[in-house]
CSV table of C-alpha atoms in Angstrom, one decimal:
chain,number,residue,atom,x,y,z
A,27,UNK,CA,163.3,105.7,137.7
A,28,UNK,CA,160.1,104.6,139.5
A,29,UNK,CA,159.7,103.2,142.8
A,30,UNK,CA,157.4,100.6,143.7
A,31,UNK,CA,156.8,99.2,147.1
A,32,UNK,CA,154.5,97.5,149.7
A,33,UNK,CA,153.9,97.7,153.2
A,34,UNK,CA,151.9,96.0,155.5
A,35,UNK,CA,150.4,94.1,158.3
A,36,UNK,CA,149.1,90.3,158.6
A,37,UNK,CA,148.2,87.8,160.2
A,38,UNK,CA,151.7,85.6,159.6
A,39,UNK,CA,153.3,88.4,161.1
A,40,UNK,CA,151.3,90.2,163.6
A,41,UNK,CA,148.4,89.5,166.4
A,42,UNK,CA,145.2,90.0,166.2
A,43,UNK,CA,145.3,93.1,168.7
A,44,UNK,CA,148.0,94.6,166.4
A,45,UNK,CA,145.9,93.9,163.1
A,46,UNK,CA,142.9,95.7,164.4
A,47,UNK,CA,144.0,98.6,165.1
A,48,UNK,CA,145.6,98.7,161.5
A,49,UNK,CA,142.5,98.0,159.8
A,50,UNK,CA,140.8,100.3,157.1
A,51,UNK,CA,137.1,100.7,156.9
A,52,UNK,CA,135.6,102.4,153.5
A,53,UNK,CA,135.5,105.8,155.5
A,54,UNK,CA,139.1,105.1,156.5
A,55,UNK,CA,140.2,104.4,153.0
A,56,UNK,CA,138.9,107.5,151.6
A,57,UNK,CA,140.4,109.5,154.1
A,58,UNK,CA,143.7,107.4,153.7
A,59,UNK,CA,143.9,108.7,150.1
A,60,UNK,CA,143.1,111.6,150.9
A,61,UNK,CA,146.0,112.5,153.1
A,62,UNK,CA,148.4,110.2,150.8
A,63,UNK,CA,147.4,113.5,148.2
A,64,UNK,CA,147.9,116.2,150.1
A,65,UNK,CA,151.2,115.3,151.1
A,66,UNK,CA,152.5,114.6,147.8
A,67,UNK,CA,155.4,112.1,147.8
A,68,UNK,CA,153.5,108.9,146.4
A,69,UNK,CA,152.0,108.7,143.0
A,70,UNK,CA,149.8,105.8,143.0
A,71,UNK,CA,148.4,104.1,145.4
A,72,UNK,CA,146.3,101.2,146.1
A,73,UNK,CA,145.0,99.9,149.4
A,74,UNK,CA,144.1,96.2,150.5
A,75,UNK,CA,142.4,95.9,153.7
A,76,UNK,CA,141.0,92.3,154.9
A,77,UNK,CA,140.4,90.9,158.0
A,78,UNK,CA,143.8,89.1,157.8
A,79,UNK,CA,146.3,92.0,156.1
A,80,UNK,CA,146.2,95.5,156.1
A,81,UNK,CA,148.9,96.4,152.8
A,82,UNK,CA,149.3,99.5,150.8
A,83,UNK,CA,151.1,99.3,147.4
A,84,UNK,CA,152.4,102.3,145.5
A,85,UNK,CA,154.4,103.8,143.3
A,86,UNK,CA,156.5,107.1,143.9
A,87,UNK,CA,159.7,108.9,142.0
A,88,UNK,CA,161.8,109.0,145.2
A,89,UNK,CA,163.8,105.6,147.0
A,90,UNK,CA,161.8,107.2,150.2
A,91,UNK,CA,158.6,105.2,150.1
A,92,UNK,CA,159.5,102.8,152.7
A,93,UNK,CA,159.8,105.4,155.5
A,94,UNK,CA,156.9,106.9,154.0
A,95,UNK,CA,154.8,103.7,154.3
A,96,UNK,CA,156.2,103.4,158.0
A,97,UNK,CA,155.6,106.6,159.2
A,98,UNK,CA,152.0,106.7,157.3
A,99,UNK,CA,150.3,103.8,159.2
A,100,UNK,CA,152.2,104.9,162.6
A,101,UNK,CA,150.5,108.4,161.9
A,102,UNK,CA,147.1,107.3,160.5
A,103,UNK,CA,146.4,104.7,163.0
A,104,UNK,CA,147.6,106.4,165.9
A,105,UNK,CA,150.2,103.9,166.5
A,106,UNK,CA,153.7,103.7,168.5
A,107,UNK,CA,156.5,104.2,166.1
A,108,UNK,CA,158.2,101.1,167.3
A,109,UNK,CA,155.0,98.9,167.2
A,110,UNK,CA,154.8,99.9,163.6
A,111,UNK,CA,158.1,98.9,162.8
A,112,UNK,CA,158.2,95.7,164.6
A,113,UNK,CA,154.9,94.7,162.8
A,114,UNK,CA,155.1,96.2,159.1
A,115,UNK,CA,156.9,94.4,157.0
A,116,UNK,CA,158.2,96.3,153.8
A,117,UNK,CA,158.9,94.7,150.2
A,118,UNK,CA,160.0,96.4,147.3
A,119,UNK,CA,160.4,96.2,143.4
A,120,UNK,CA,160.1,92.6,142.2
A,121,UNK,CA,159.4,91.1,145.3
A,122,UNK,CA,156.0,93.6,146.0
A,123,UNK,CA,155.1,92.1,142.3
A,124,UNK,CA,155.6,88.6,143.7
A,125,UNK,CA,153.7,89.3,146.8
A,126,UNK,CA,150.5,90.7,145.5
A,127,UNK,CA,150.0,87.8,142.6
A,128,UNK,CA,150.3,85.5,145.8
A,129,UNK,CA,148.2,87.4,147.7
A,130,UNK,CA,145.1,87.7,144.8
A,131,UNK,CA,145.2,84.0,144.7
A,132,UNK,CA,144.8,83.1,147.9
A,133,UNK,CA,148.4,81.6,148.4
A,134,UNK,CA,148.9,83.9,151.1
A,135,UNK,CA,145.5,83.2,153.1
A,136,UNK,CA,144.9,81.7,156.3
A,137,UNK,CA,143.3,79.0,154.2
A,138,UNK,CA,145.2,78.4,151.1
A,139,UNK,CA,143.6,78.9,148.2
A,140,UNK,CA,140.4,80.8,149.9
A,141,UNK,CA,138.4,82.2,147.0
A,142,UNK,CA,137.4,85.5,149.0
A,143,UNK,CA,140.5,87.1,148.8
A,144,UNK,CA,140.1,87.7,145.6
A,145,UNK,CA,137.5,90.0,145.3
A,146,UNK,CA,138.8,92.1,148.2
A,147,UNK,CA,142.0,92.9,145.4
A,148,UNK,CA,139.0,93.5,143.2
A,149,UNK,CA,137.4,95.9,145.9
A,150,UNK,CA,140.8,97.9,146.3
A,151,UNK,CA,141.3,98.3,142.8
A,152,UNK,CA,137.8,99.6,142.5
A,153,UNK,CA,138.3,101.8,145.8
A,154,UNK,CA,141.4,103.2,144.4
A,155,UNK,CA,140.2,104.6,140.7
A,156,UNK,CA,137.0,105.7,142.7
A,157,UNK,CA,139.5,107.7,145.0
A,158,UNK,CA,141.7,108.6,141.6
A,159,UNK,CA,144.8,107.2,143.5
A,160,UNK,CA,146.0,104.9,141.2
A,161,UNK,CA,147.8,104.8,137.9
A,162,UNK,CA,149.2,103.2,134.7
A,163,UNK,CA,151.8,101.2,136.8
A,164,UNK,CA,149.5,100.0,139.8
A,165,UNK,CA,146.3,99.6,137.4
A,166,UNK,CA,148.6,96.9,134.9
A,167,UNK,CA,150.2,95.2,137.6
A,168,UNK,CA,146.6,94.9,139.6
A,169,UNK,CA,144.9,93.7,136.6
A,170,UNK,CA,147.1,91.3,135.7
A,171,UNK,CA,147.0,89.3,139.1
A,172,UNK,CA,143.3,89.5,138.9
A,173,UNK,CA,143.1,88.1,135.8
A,174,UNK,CA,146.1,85.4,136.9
A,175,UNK,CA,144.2,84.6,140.2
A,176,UNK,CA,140.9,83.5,138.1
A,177,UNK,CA,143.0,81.2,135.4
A,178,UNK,CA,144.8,79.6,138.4
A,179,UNK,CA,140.9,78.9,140.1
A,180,UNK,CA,140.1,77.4,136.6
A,181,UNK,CA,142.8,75.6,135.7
A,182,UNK,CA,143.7,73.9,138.8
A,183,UNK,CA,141.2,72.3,141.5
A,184,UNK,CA,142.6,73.9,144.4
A,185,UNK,CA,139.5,75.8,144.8
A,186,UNK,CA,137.2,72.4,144.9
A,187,UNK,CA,139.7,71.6,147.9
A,188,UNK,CA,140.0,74.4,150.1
A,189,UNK,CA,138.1,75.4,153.0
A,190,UNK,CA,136.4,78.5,153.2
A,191,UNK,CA,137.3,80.5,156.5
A,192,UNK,CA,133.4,80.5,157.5
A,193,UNK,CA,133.2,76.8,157.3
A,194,UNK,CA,136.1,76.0,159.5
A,195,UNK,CA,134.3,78.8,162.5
A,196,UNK,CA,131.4,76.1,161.7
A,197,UNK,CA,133.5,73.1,162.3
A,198,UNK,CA,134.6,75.1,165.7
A,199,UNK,CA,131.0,75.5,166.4
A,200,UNK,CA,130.6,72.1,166.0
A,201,UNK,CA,133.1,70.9,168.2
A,202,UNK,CA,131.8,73.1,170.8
A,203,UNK,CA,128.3,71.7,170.6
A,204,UNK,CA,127.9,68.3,168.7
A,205,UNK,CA,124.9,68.7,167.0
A,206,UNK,CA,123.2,71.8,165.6
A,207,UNK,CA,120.1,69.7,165.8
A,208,UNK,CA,117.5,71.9,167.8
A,209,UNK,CA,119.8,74.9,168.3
A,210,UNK,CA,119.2,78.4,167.3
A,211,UNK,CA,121.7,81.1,166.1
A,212,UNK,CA,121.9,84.7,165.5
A,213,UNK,CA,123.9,85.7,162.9
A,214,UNK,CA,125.0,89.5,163.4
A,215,UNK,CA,125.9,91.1,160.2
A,216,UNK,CA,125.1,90.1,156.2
A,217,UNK,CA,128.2,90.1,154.4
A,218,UNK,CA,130.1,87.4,152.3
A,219,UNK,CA,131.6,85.7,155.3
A,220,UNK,CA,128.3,86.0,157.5
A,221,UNK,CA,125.9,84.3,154.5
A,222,UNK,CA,128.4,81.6,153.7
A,223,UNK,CA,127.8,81.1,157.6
A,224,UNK,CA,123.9,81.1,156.9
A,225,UNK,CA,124.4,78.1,154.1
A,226,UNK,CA,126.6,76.4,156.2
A,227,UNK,CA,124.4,76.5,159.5
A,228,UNK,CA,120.9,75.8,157.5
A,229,UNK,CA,123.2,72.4,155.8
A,230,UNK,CA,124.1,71.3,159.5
A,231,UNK,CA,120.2,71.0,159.9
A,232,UNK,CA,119.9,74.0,162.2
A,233,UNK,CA,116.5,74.6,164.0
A,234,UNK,CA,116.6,78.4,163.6
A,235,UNK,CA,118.8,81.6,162.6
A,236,UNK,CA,117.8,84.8,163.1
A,237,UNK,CA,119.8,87.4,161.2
A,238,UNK,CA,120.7,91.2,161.7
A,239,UNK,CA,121.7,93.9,159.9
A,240,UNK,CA,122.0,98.0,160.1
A,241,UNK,CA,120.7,97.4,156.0
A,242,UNK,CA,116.9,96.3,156.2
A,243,UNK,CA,117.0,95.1,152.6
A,244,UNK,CA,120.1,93.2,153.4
A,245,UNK,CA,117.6,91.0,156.1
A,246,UNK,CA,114.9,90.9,153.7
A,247,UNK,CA,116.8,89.1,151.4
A,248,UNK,CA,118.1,86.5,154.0
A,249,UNK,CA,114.8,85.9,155.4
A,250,UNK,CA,114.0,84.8,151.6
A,251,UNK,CA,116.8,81.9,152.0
A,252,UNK,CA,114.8,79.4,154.3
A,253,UNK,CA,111.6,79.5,156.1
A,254,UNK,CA,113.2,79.1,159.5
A,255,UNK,CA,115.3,82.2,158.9
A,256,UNK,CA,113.8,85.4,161.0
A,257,UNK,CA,114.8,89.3,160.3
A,258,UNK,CA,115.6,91.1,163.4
A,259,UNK,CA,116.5,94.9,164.3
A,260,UNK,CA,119.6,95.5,164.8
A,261,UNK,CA,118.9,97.5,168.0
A,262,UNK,CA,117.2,94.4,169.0
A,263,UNK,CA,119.7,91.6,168.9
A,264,UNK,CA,120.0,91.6,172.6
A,265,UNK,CA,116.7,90.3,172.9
A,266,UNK,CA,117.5,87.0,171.3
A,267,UNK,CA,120.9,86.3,173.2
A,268,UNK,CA,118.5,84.2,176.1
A,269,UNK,CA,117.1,82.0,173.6
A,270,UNK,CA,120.5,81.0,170.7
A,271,UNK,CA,122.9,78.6,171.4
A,272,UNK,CA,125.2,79.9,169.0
A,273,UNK,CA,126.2,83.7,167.7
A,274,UNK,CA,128.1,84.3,164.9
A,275,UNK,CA,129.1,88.3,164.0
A,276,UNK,CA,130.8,89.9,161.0
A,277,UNK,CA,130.3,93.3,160.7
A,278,UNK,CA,133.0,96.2,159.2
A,279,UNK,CA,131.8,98.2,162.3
A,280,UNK,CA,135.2,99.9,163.7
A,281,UNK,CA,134.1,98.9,167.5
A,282,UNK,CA,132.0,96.5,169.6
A,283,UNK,CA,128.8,95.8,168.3
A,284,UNK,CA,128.2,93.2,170.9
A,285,UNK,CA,129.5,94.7,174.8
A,286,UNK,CA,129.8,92.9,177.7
A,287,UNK,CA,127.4,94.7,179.8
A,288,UNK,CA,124.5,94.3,177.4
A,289,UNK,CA,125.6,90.9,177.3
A,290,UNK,CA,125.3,89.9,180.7
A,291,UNK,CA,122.1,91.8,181.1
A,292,UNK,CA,120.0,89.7,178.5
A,293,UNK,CA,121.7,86.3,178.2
A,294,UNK,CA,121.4,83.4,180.5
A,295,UNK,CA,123.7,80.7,181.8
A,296,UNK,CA,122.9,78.2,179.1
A,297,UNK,CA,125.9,76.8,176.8
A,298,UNK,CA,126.6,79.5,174.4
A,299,UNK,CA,129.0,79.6,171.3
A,300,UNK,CA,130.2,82.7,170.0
A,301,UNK,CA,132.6,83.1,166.7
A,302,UNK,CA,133.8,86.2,165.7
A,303,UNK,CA,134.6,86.9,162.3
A,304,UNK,CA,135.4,90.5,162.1
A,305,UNK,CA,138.3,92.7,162.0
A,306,UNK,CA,137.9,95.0,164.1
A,307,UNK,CA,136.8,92.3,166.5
A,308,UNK,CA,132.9,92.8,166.7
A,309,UNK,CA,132.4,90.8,170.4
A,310,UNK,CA,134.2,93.0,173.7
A,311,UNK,CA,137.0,90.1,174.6
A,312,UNK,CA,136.2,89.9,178.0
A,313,UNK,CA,132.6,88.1,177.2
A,314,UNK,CA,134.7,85.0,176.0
A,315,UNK,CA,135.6,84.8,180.3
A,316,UNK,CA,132.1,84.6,181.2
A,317,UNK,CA,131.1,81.1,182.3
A,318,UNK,CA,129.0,79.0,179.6
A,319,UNK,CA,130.7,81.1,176.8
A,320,UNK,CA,132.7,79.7,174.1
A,321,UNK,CA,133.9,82.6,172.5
A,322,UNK,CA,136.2,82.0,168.9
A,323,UNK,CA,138.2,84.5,167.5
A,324,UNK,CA,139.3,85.0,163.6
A,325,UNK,CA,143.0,83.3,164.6
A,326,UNK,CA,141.9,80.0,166.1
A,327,UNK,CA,140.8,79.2,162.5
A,328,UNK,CA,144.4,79.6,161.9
A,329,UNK,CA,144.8,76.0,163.8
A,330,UNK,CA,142.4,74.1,161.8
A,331,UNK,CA,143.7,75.2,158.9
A,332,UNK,CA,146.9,74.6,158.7
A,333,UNK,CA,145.7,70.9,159.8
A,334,UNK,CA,144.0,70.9,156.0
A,335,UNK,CA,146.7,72.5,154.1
A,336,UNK,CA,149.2,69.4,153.2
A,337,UNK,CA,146.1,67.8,150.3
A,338,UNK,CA,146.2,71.1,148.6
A,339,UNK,CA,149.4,71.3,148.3
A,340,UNK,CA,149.5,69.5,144.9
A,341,UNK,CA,146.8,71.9,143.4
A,342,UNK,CA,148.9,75.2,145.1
A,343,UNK,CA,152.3,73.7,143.3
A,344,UNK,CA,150.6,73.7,140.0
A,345,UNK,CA,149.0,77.4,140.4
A,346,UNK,CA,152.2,79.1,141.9
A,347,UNK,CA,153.5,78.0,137.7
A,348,UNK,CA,151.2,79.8,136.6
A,349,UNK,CA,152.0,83.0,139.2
A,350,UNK,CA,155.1,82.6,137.5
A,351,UNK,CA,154.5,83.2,134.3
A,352,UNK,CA,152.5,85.7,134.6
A,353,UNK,CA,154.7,88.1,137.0
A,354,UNK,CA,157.6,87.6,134.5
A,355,UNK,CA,154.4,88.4,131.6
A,356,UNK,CA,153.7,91.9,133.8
A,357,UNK,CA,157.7,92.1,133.7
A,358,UNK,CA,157.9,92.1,130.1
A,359,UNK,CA,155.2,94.5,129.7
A,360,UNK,CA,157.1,96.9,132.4
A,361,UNK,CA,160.4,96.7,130.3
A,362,UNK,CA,158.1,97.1,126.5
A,363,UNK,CA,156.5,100.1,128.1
A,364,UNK,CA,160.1,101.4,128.8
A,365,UNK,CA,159.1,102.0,132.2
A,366,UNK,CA,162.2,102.0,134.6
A,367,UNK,CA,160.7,100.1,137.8
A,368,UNK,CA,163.4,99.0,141.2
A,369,UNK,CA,165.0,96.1,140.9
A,370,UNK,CA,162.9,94.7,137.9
A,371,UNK,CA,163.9,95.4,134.7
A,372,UNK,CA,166.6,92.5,134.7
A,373,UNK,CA,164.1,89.9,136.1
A,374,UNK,CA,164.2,86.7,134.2
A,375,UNK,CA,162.3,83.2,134.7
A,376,UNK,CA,165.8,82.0,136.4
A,377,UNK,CA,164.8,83.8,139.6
A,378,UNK,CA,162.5,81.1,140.5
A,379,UNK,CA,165.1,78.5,140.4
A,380,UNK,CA,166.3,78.6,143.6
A,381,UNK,CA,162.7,78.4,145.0
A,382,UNK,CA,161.5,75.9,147.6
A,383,UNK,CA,157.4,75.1,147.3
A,384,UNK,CA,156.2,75.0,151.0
């Protein structure tokens, strides 16, 4: 018999302050696998790490791997035992199966149907055959809500509908400021979330964005967007603080890349914006209490979005069909392989029945 199970941390479930501390970076994640090998008791493992969840899926011989899970992220992250088990929440066999096909699709997301979220599963598969930690169980099941997740995006038009989690920090900029019209921005860090930013700002009819990064190629290529774009050092982004209306940060630093102290020293009392984007947070908290700052955090998008959710819920209906017929396709292939798997062998289509849609 072989165990599989999931554990994990998100944002339905847990604060921001919780998730953060919980969050893997790519040196973390390495390590993680690591120490999941030298102590011996799982036998594949694959890791998912976004700014909204923090999950580990796996695969082990013994009906232990809850505990394990449990006592892993309390002991990895340095956290209390009891704030682990009030925030991780567990799920096993068929329902982990459930979860993750969910998950790749976006139908677990802050904004439903988000397209990001599916090349982050892409990332942790990738992540886990670099680290050798995952196997002929995890690599089928992984692969098969991949490959779900992108006939879902092109067979229904939830996609076309949803709301990417940049543009709605945009639509909070907006609200704090009216117009973009004559305002400046820096954007701090060049990722996926940060350059959606960039499109967004520059189609608001932004004056100008200067952009940082620790990569220097990674500016280069943004200054190459629009002409009003300008490449600054990242040791220099203080500089700039006196003269933006708006800053905008998404880095996977594990700590502060904007402090309170630097702050004050080089900004003025002017109307200032500030999203942050990153988990860990990027911006020190306590700037958000300084007077003229706006200061948005990665959960108030949580409040515009569920404001948008009820048009794509048509679109979500028709996609979760397809979820299920292809968990019960990765079931089939579980019981051909003559693998015995917790709680899913005797899975049928009939466990859907008593399913509400949200």
């Amino acid at each position: 018999m072989k165990y599989l199970a999931m554990a994990g941390i998100d944002y339905e479930n847990s604060a921001l302050e919780v998730r953060e501390k919980v969050s893997f970076t790519k040196s973390a994640i390495k390590r993680a696998f690591e120490k999941i090998k030298v102590e011996g008791i799982l036998e594949e493992v694959i890791i998912i790490s976004t700014c909204n969840r923090s999950e580990i899926y796996c695969i082990s011989e013994e009906a232990s791997e809850e505990e394990y899970l449990r006592n892993f992220y309390s002991s990895f992250f340095k956290i209390d035992k009891k704030e682990a088990e009030d925030n991780i929440v567990c799920r096993k066999g068929f329902d982990a199966i459930y979860h993750l096909f969910q998950v790749a699709n976006g139908f677990k997301s802050m904004v439903l149907g988000e397209d990001q979220i599916l090349g982050q599963v892409k990332d942790a598969y990738s992540e886990a055959l670099l680290n050798k930690g995952s196997g002929k169980i995890l690599n089928r099941l992984f692969l098969n809500a991949i490959t779900d997740a992108k006939k879902v995006k092109t067979t229904t038009s939830l996609t076309n509908t949803s709301i990417s989690v940049s543009a709605i920090g945009i639509k909070l900029i907006h609200e704090c400021i009216k117009s973009f019209k004559g305002k400046k921005a820096l954007v701090v860090g060049l990722g996926k979330m940060s350059k959606l930013s960039l499109q967004y700002l520059l189609s608001e009819g932004i004056e100008k964005i200067y952009v940082t990064n620790r990569t220097k190629t990674k500016i280069l290529d943004a200054e190459s967007i629009a002409d009003n774009i300008e490449g600054i050092d990242f040791k220099d982004k203080h500089k700039v603080f006196k003269d933006v209306d708006i800053i905008i940060s998404c880095t996977s630093a594990p700590h502060f890349v904007i402090h309170k102290g630097e702050f004050q020293k080089n900004c003025n009392e002017k109307k200032l914006c500030m999203l942050d984007l990153a988990l860990p947070r990027d911006i020190e908290p306590e700037i958000g209490k300084i007077k003229g700052v706006t200061l948005y955090v990665i959960d108030d998008i949580k409040k515009i979005a569920q404001k948008n959710e009820q048009r794509r819920l048509v679109e979500y209906n028709k996609g979760m069909e397809l979820v299920k017929e292809d968990v019960i396709k990765y079931i089939d292939w579980i019981n051909h392989e003559g693998i015995e798997l917790n709680g899913c062998n005797n899975i049928t289509k009939d466990i859907f029945k008593e399913e509400v849609s949200i």
